[in-house]
mmCIF file of C-alpha atoms in Angstrom:
data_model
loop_
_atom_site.group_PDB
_atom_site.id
_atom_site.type_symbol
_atom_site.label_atom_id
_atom_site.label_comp_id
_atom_site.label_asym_id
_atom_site.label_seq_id
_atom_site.Cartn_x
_atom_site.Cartn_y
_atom_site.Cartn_z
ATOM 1 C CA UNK V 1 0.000 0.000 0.000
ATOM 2 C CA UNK V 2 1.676 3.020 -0.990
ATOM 3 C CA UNK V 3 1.742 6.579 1.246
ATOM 4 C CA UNK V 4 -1.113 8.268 -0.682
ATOM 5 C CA UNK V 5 -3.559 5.425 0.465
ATOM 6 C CA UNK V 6 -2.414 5.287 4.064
ATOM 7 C CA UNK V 7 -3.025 9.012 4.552
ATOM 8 C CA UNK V 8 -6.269 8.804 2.544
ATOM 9 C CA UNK V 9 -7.635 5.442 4.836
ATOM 10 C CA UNK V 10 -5.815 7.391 7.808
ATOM 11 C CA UNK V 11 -7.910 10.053 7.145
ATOM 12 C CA UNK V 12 -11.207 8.570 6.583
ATOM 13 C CA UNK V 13 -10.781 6.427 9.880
ATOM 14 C CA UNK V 14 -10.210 9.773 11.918
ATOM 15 C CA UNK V 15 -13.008 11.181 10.358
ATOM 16 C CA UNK V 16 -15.571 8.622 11.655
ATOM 17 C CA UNK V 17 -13.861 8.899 15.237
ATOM 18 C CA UNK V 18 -14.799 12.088 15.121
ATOM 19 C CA UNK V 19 -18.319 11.955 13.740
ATOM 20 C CA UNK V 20 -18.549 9.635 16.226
ATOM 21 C CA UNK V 21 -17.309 11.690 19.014
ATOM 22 C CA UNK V 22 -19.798 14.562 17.796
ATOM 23 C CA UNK V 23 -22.619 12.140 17.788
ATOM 24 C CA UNK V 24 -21.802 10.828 21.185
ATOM 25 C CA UNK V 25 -21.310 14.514 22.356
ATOM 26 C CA UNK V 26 -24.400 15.655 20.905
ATOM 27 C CA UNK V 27 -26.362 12.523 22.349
ATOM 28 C CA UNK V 28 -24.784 13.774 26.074
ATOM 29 C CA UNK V 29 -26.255 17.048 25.783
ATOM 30 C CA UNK V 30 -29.647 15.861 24.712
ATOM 31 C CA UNK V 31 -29.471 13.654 28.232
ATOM 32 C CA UNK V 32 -27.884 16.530 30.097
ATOM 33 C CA UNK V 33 -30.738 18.649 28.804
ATOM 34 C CA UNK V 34 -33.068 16.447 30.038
ATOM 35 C CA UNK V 35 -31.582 16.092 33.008
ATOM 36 C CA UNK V 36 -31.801 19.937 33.658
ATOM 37 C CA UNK V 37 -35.237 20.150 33.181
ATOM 38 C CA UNK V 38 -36.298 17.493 36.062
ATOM 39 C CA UNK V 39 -34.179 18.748 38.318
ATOM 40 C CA UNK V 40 -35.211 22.406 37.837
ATOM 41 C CA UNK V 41 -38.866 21.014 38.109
ATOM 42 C CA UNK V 42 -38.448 19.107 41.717
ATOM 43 C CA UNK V 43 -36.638 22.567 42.680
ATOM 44 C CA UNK V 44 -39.863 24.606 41.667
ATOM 45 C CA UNK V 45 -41.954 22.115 43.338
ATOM 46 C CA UNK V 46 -40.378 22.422 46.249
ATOM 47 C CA UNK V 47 -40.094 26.200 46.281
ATOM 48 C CA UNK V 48 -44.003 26.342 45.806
ATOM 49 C CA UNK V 49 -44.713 23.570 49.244
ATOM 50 C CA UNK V 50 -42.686 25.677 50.940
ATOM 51 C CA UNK V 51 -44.864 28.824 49.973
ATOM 52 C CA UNK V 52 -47.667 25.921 51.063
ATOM 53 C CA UNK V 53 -48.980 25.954 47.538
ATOM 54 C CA UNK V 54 -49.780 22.609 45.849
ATOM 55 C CA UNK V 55 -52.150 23.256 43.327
ATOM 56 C CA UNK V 56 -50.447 26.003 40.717
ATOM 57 C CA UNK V 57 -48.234 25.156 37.783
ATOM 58 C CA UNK V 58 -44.644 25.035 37.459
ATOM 59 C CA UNK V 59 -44.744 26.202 34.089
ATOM 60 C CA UNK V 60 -42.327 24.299 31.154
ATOM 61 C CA UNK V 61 -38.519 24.609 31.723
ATOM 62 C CA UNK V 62 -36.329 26.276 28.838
ATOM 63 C CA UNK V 63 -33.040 26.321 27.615
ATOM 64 C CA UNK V 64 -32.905 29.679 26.679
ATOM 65 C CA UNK V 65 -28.645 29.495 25.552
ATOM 66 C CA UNK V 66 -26.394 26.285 25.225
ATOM 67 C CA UNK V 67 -26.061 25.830 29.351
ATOM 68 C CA UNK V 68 -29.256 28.153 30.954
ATOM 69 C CA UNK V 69 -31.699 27.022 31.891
ATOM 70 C CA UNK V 70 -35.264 29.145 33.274
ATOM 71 C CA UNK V 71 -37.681 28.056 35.309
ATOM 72 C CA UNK V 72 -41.161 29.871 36.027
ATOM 73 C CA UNK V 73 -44.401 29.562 37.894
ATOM 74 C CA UNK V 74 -47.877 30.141 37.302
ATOM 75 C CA UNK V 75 -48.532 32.438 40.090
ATOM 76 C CA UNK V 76 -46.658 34.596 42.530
ATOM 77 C CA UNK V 77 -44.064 33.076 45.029
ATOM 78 C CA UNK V 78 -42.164 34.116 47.975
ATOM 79 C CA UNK V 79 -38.694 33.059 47.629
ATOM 80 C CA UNK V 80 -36.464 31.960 50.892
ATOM 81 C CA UNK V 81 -33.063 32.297 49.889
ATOM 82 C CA UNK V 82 -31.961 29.915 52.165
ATOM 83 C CA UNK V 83 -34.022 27.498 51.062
ATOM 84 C CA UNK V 84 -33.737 28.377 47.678
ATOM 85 C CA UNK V 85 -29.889 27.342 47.517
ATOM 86 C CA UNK V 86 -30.451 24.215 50.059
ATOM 87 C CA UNK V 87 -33.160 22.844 47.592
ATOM 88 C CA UNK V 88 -31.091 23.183 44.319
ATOM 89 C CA UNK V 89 -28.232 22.113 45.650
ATOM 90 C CA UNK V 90 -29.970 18.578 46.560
ATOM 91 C CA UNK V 91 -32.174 18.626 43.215
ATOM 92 C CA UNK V 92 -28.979 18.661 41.545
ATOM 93 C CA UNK V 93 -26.997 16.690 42.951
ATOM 94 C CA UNK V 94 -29.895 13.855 43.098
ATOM 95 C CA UNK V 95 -29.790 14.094 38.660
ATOM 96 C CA UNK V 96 -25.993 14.096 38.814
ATOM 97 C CA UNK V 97 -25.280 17.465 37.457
ATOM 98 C CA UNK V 98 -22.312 19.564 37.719
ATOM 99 C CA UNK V 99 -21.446 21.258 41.143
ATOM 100 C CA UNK V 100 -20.581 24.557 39.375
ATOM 101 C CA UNK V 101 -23.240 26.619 38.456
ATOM 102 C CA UNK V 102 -24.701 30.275 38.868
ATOM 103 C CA UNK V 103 -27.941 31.006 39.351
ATOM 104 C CA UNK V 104 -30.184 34.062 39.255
ATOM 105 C CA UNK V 105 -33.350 34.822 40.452
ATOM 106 C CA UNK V 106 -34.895 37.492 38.136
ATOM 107 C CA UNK V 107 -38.009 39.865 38.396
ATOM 108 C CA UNK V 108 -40.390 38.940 35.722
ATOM 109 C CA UNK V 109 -41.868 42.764 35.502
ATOM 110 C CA UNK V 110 -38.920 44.224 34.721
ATOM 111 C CA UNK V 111 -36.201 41.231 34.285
ATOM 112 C CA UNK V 112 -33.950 42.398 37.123
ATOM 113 C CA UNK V 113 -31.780 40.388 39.219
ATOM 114 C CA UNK V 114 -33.668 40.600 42.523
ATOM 115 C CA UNK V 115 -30.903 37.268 44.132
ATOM 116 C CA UNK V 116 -28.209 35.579 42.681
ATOM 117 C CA UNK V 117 -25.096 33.120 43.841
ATOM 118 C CA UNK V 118 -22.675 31.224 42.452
ATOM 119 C CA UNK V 119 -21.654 27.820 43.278
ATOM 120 C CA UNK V 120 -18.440 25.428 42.908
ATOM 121 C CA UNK V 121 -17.346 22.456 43.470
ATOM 122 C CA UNK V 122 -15.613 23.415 46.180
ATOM 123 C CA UNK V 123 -17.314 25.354 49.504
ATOM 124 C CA UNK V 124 -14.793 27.692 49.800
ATOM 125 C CA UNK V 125 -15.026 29.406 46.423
ATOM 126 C CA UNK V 126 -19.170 29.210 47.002
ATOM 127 C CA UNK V 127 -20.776 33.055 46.933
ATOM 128 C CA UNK V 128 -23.740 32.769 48.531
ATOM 129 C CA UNK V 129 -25.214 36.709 50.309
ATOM 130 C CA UNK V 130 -28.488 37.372 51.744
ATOM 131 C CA UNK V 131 -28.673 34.329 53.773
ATOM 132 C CA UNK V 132 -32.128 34.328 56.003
ATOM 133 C CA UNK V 133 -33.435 37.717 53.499
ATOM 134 C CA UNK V 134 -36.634 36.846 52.436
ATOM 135 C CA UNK V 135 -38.000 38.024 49.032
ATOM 136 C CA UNK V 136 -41.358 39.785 48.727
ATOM 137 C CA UNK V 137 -44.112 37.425 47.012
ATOM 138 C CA UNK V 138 -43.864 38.608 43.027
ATOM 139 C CA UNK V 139 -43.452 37.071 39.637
ATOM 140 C CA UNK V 140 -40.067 35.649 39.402
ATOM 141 C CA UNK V 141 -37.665 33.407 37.006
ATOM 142 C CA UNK V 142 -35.029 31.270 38.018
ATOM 143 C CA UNK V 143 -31.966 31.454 35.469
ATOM 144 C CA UNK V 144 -29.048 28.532 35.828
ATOM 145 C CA UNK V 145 -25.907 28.499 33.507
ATOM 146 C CA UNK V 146 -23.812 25.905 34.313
ATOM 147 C CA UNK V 147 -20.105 27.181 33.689
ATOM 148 C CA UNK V 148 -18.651 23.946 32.955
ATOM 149 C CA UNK V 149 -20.532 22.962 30.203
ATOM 150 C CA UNK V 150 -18.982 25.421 28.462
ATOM 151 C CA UNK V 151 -15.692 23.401 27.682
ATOM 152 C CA UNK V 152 -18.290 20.457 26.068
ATOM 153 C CA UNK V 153 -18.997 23.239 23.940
ATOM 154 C CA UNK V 154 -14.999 23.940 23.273
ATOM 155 C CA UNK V 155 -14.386 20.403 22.798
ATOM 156 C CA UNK V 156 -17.643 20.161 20.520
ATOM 157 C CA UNK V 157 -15.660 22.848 18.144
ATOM 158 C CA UNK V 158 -12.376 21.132 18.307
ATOM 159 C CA UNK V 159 -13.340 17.794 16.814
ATOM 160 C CA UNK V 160 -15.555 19.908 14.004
ATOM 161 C CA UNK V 161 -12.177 21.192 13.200
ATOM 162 C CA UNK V 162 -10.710 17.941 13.439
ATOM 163 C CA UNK V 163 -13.793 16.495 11.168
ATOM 164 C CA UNK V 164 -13.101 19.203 8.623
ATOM 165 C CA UNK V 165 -9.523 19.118 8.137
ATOM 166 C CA UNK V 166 -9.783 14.795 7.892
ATOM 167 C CA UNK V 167 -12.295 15.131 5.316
ATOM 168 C CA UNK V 168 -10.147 17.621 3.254
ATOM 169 C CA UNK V 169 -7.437 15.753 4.060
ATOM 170 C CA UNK V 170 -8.990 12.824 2.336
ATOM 171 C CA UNK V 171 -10.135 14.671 -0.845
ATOM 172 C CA UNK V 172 -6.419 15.426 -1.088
ATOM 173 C CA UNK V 173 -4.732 12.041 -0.338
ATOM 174 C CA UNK V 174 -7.905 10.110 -2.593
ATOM 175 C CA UNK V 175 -6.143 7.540 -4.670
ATOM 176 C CA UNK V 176 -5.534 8.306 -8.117
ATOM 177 C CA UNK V 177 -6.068 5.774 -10.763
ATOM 178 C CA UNK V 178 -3.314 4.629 -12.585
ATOM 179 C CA UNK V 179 -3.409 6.306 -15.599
ATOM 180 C CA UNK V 180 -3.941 3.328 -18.440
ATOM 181 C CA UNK V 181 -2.019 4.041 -21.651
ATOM 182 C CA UNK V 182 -4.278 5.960 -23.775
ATOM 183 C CA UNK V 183 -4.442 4.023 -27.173
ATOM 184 C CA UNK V 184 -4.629 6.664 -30.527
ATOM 185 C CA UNK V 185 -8.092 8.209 -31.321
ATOM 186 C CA UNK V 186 -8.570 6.284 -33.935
ATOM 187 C CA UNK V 187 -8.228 3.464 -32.038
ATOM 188 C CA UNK V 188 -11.681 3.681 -31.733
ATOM 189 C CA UNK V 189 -12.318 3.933 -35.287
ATOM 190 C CA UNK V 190 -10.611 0.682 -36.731
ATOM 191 C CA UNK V 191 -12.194 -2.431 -38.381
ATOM 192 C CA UNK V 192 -11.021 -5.990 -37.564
ATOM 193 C CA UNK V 193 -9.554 -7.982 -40.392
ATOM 194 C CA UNK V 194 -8.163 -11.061 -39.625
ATOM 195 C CA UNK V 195 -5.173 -9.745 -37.321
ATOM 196 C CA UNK V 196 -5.152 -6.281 -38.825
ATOM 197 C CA UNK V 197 -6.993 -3.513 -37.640
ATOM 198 C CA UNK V 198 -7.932 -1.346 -40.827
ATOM 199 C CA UNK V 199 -7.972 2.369 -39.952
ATOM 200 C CA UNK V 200 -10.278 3.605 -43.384
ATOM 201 C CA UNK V 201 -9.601 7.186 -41.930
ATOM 202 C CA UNK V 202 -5.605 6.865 -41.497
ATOM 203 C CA UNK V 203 -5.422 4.811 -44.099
ATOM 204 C CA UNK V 204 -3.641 2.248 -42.853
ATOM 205 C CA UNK V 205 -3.204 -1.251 -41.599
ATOM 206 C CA UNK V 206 -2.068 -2.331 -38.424
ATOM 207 C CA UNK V 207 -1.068 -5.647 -37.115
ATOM 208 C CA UNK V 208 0.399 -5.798 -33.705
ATOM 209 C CA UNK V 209 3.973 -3.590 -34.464
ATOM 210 C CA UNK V 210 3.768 -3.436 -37.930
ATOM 211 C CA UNK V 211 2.077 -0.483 -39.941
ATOM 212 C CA UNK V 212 1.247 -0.204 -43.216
ATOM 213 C CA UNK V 213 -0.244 2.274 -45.547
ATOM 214 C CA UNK V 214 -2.719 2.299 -47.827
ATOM 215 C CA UNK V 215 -3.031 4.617 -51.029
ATOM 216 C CA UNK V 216 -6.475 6.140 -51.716
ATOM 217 C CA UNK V 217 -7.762 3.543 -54.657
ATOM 218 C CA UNK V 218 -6.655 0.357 -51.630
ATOM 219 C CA UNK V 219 -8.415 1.887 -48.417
ATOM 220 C CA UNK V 220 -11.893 2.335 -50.810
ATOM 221 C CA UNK V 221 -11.206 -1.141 -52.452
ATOM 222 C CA UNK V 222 -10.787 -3.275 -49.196
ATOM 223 C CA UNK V 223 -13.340 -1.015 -47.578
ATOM 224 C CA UNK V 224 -15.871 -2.699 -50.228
ATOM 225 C CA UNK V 225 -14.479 -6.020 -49.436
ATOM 226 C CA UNK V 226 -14.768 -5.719 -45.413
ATOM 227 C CA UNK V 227 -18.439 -4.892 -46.126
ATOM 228 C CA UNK V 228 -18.765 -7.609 -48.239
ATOM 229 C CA UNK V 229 -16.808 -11.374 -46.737
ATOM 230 C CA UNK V 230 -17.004 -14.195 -48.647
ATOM 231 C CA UNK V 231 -18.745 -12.772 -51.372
ATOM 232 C CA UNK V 232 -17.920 -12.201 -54.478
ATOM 233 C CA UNK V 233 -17.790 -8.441 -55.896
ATOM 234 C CA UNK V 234 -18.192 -8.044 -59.652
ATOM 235 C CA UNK V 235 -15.440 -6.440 -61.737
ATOM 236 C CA UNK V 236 -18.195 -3.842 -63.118
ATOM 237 C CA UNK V 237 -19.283 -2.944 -59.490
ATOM 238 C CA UNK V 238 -15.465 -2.143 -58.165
ATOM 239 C CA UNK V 239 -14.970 -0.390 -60.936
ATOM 240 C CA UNK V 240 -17.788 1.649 -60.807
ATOM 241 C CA UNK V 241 -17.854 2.519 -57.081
ATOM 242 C CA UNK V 242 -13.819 3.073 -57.256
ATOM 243 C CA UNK V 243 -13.465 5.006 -60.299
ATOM 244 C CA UNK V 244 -16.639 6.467 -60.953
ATOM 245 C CA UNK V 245 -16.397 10.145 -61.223
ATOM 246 C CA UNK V 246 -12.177 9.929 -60.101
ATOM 247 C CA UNK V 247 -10.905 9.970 -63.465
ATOM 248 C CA UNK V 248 -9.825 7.382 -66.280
ATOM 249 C CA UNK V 249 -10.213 3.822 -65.866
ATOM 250 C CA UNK V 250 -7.633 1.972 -67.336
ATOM 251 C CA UNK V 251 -8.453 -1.788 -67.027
ATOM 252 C CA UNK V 252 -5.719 -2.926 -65.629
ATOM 253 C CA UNK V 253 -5.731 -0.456 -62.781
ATOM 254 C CA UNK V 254 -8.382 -2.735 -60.924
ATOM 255 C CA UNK V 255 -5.750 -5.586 -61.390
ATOM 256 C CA UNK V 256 -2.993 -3.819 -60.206
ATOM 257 C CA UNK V 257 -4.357 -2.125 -56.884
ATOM 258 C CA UNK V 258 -5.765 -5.904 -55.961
ATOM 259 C CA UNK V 259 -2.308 -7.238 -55.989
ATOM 260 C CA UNK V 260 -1.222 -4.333 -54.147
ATOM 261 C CA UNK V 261 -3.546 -5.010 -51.413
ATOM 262 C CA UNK V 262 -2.162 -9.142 -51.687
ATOM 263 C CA UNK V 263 1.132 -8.302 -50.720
ATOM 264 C CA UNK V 264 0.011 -5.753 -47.959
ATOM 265 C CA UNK V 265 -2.088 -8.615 -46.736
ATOM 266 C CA UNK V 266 0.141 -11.456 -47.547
ATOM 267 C CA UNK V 267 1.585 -11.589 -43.661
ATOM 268 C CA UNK V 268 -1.931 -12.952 -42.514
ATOM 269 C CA UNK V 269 -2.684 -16.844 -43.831
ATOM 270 C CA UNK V 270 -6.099 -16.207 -42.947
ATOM 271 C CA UNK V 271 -7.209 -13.249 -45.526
ATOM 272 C CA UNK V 272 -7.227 -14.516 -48.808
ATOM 273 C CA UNK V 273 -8.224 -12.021 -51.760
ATOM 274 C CA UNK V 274 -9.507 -14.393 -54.525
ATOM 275 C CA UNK V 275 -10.066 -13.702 -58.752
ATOM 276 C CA UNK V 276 -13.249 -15.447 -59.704
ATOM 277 C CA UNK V 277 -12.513 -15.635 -63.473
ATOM 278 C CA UNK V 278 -14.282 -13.796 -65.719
ATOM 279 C CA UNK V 279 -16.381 -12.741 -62.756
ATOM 280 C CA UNK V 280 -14.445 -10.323 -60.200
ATOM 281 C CA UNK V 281 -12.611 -10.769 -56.615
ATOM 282 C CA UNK V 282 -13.668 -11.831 -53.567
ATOM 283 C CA UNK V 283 -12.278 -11.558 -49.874
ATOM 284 C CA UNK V 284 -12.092 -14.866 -47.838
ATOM 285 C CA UNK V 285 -11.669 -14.389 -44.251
ATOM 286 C CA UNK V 286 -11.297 -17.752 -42.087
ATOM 287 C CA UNK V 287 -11.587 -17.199 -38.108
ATOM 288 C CA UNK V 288 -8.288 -16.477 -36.799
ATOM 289 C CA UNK V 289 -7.589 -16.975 -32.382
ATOM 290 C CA UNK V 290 -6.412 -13.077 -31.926
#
């Protein structure tokens, strides 16, 4: 296998890892997504008991960019902000989602950020203010971006990169054909005698090395005889169709160019050009193994 195909299968092979990789990254989302969406769900539940409301909706949960999430109500709420960041933090850690998150609790009249805190993995770097400062009862959102989705997303570009640049690279390392020796154009035009191959346009014969040309009168003589194997062609009729309108006939001419075309055939035992006495010629062709 030579270098051209090992970069080109090379190539192909590390562009299905990483369709693969994109597929299996895209299929991770869809269940983090998910995921998401449950969670935030149980928290709203929970935020409504503890307002002691059981009846009202939580209303559907939207990703509203690649990691936020919002979460709404139906009705009014008063939010505990204590219990607000006790009850996500065990929602979320129930559906296995990421430690490190921010959240925001936003005003729906006029979208401002009545609470917010962050929270990591680790307690230390937590910011959580207003511990035990009740929110008024309004119409609020809950936003949640999780910051460390965003290097899925940063991995997501690097093998689209990585799929581009193996595709390319197998359009450029694709195989080439071996080039087969183009035979001459006319090549295509030849007839088969015997083991010659007649070119009527080049006017010429061919067999295997050997080529050999043909004058004007021959090429439209064995031209009538190629159309016509095994039969016999009247004197009259070559005469006619060869000399008709070209000039003198002389009678021996006919003679003449058919002994020609003999000795230019002579080298195959298979074509025989025959004189039917008193009648005219005609060409014998036995079946020859090429």
């Amino acid at each position: 296998m030579n270098q051209r195909k090992i970069y080109f299968y090379g190539s192909l092979c590390l562009a299905l890892f990483a369709t693969v990789m994109l597929l299996t990254s895209d299929k991770k989302d869809e269940t983090f997504s998910e995921l998401v969406k449950i969670a935030l769900r149980d928290v709203g539940n929970k935020l409504l008991l503890s307002n002691q409301d059981s009846t009202s909706l939580i209303l559907p949960v939207h990703q509203i960019e690649a990691s936020k999430y919002q979460l709404s109500f139906e009705k009014e709420l008063t939010i505990f902000p204590d219990t607000l960041v006790k009850v996500v933090q065990q929602s979320f850690q129930k559906a296995n989602l990421p430690s490190h998150y921010q959240l925001e609790v936003k005003q729906c009249k006029d979208l401002e950020v009545a609470y917010s805190f962050l929270k990591n993995a680790s307690v230390e770097k937590d910011i959580i203010p207003c511990g035990g400062r009740n929110m008024p009862q309004k119409c609020y959102t809950i936003e949640v971006r999780f910051l460390e989705k965003t290097e899925s997303f940063s991995t997501k570009i690097i093998w689209i990169v990585l799929l581009s640049l193996s595709i390319l690279s197998a359009f450029v390392f694709f195989p080439k054909k071996k080039k087969t020796k183009q035979l001459d154009s006319t090549n295509e035009r030849f007839i088969s005698l015997g083991k010659f191959h007649f070119y009527p346009e080049e006017s010429k014969l061919i067999m295997a090395s050997n080529e050999i040309s043909l004058s004007k009168k021959e090429v439209e003589l064995l031209t009538l005889f190629v159309e016509n194997p095994n039969k016999i062609i009247k004197r009259e009729e070559l005469s006619k169709k060869v000399w008709e309108d070209h000039g003198v006939f002389v009678g021996r001419s006919l003679d003449t160019y058919i002994s020609k075309l003999r000795k230019k055939l002579s080298d195959d035992d298979s074509i025989k050009l025959t004189n039917v006495h008193g009648i005219g010629y005609v060409l014998e062709l036995k079946e020859v193994d090429l």
